[in-house]
PDB file of C-alpha atoms in Angstrom:
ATOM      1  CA  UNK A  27    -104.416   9.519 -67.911  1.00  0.00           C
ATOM      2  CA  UNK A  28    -107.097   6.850 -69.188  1.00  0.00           C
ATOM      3  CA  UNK A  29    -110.547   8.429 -68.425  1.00  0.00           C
ATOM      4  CA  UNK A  30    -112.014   5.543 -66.622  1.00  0.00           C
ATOM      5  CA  UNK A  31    -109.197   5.266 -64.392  1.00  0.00           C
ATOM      6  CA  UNK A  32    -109.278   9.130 -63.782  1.00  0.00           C
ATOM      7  CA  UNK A  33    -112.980   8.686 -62.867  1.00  0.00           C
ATOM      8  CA  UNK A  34    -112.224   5.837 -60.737  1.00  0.00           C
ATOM      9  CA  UNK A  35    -109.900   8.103 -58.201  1.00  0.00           C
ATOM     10  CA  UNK A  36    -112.483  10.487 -58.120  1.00  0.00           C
ATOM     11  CA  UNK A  37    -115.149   8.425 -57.364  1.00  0.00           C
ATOM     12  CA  UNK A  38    -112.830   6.821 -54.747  1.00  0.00           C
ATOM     13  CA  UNK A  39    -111.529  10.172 -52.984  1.00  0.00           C
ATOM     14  CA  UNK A  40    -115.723  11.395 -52.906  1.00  0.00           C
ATOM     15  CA  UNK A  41    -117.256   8.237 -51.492  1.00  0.00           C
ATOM     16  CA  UNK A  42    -114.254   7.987 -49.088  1.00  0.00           C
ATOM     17  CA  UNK A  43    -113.056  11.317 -47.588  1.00  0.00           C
ATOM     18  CA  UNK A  44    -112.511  12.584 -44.187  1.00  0.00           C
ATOM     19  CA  UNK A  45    -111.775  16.189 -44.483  1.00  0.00           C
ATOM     20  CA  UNK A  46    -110.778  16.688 -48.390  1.00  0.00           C
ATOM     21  CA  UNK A  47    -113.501  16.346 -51.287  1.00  0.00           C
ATOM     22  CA  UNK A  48    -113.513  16.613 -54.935  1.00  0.00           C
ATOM     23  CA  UNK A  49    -114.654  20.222 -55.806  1.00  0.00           C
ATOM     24  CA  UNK A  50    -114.045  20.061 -59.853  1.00  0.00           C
ATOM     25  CA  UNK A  51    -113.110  17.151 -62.026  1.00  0.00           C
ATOM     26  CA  UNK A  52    -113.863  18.610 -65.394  1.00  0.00           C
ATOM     27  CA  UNK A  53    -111.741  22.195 -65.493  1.00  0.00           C
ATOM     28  CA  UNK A  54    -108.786  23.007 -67.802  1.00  0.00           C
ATOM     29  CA  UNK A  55    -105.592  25.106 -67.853  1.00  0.00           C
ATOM     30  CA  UNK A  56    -102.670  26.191 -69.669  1.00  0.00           C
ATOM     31  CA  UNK A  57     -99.281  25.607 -68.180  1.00  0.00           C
ATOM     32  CA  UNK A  58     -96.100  26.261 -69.176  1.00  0.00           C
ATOM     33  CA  UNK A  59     -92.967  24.208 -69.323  1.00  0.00           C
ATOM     34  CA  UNK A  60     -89.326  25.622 -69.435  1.00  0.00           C
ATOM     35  CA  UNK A  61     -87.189  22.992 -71.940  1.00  0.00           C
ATOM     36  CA  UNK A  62     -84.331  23.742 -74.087  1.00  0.00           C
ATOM     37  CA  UNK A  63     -84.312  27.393 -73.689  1.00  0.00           C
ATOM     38  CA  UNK A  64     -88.205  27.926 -74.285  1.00  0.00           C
ATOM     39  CA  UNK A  65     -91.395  27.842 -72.718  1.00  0.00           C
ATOM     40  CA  UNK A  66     -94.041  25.414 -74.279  1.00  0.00           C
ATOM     41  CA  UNK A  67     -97.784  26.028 -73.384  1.00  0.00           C
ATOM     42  CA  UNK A  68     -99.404  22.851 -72.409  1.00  0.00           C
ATOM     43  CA  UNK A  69    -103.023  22.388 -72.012  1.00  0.00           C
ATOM     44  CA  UNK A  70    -104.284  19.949 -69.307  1.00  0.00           C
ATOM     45  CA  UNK A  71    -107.026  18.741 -67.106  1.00  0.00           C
ATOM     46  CA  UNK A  72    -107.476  19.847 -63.428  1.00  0.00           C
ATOM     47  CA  UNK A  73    -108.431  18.370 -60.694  1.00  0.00           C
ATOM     48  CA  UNK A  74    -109.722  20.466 -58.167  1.00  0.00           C
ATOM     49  CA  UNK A  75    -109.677  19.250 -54.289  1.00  0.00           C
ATOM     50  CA  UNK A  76    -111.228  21.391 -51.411  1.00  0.00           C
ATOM     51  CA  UNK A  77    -111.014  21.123 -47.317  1.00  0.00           C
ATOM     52  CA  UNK A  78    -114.302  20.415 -45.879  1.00  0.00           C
ATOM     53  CA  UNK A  79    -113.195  21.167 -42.489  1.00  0.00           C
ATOM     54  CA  UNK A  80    -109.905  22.905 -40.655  1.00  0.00           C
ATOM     55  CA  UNK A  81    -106.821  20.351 -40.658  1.00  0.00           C
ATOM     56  CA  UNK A  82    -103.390  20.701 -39.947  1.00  0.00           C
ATOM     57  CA  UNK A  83    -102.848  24.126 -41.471  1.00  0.00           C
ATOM     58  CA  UNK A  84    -105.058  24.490 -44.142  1.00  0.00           C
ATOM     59  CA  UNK A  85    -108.394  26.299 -43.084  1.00  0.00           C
ATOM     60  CA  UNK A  86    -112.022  25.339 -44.619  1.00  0.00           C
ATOM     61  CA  UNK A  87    -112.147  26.169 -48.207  1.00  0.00           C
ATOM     62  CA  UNK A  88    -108.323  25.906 -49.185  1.00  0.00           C
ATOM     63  CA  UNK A  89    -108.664  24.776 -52.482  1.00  0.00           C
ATOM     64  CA  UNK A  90    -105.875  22.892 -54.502  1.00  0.00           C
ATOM     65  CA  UNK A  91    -105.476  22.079 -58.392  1.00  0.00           C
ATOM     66  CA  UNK A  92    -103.721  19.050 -59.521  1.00  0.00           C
ATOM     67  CA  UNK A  93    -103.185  19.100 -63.207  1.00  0.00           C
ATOM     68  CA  UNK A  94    -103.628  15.824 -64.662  1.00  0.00           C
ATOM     69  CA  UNK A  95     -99.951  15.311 -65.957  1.00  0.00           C
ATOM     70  CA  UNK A  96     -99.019  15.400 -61.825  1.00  0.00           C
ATOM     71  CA  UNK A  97    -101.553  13.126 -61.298  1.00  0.00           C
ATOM     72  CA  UNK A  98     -99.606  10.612 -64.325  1.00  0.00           C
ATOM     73  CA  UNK A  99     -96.420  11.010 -62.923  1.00  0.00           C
ATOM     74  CA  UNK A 100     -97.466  10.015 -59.408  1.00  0.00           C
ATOM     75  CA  UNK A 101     -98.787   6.849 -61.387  1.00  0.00           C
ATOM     76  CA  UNK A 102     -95.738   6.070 -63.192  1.00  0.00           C
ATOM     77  CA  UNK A 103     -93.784   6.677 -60.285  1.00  0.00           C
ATOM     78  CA  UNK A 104     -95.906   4.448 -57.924  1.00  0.00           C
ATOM     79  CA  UNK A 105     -96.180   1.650 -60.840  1.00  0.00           C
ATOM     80  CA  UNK A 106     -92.702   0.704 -59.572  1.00  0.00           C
ATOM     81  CA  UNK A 107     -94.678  -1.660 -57.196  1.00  0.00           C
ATOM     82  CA  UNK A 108     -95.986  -4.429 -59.144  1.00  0.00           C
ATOM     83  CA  UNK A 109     -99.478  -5.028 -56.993  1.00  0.00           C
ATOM     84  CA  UNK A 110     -99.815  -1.137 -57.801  1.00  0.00           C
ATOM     85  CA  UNK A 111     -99.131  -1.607 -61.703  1.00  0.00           C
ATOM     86  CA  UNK A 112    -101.602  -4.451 -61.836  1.00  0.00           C
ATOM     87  CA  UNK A 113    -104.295  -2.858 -59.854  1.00  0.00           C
ATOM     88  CA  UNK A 114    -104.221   0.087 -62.374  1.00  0.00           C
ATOM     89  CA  UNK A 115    -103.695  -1.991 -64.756  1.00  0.00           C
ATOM     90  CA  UNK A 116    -107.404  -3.697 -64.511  1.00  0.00           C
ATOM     91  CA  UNK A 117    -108.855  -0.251 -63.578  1.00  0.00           C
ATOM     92  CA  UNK A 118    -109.480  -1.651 -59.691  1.00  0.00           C
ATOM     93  CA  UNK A 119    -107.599   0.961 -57.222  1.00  0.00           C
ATOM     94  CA  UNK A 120    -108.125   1.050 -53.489  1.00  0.00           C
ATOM     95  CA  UNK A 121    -108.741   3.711 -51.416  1.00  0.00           C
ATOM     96  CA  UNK A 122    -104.964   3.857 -50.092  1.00  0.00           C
ATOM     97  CA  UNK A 123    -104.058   3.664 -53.726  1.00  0.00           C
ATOM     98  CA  UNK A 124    -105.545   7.091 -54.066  1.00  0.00           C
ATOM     99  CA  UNK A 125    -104.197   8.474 -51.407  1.00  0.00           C
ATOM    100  CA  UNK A 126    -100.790   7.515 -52.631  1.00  0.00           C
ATOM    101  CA  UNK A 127    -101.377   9.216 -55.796  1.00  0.00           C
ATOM    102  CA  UNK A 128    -102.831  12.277 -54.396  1.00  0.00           C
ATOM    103  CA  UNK A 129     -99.787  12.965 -51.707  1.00  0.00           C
ATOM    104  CA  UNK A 130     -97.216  11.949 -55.034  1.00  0.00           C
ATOM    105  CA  UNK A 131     -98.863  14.505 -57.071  1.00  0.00           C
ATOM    106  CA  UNK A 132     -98.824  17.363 -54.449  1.00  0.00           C
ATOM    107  CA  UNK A 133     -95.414  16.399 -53.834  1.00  0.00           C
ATOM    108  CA  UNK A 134     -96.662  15.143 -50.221  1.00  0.00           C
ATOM    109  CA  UNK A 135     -98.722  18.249 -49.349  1.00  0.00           C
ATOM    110  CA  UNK A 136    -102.287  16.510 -49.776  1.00  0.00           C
ATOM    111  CA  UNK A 137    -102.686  13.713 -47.067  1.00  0.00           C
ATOM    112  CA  UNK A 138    -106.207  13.052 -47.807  1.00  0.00           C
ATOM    113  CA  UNK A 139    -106.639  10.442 -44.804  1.00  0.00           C
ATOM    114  CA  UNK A 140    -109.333   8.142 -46.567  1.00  0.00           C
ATOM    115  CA  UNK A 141    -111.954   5.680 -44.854  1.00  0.00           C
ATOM    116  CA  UNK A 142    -113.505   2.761 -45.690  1.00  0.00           C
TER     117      UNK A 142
END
């Protein structure tokens, strides 16, 4: 994921959130992949989401990590919609563009529920 556009949906998700904030941008972890018979270590940037307050079942202080290849393929996936391609395209998401890519990544487990 380009770096400025990676900084861009954290700043978003920090200066907009209701209930779910940005706890770490900058950790790192291994993870393994299962192809052709093998597992292949992969090294990757987290992103690391916490609940400010109680919603729907996830109490104060649940903490998520959303390694940064998630976080490409919930791009790549949402780039199917061409005002979506061009707005990360020229680095200039919105904040419901970030929620999209959040709930993609966590496979729809993360509604962060943005305002303006």
């Amino acid at each position: 994921m380009n770096t400025e556009l990676y900084h861009q949906l954290v700043t978003l998700i920090h200066t907009t959130y209701t209930w779910v904030d940005i706890m770490d941008i900058n950790g790192e972890e291994i993870f393994s992949f299962h192809t052709g018979g093998s597992f292949y270590p992969v090294h990757s940037r987290v992103l690391c989401l916490v609940a400010k307050w109680s919603n729907y079942n996830y109490p104060k202080g649940q903490c998520w990590r959303i390694p940064e290849f998630e976080l490409d393929n919930a791009i790549r996936v949402l780039s199917q919609n061409p005002s979506f391609r061009k707005r990360c395209r020229n680095k200039q998401l919105l904040y419901t563009d970030a929620e999209a890519i959040i709930k993609q990544a966590s496979f729809g487990h993360i509604i962060l529920e943005l305002e303006p």
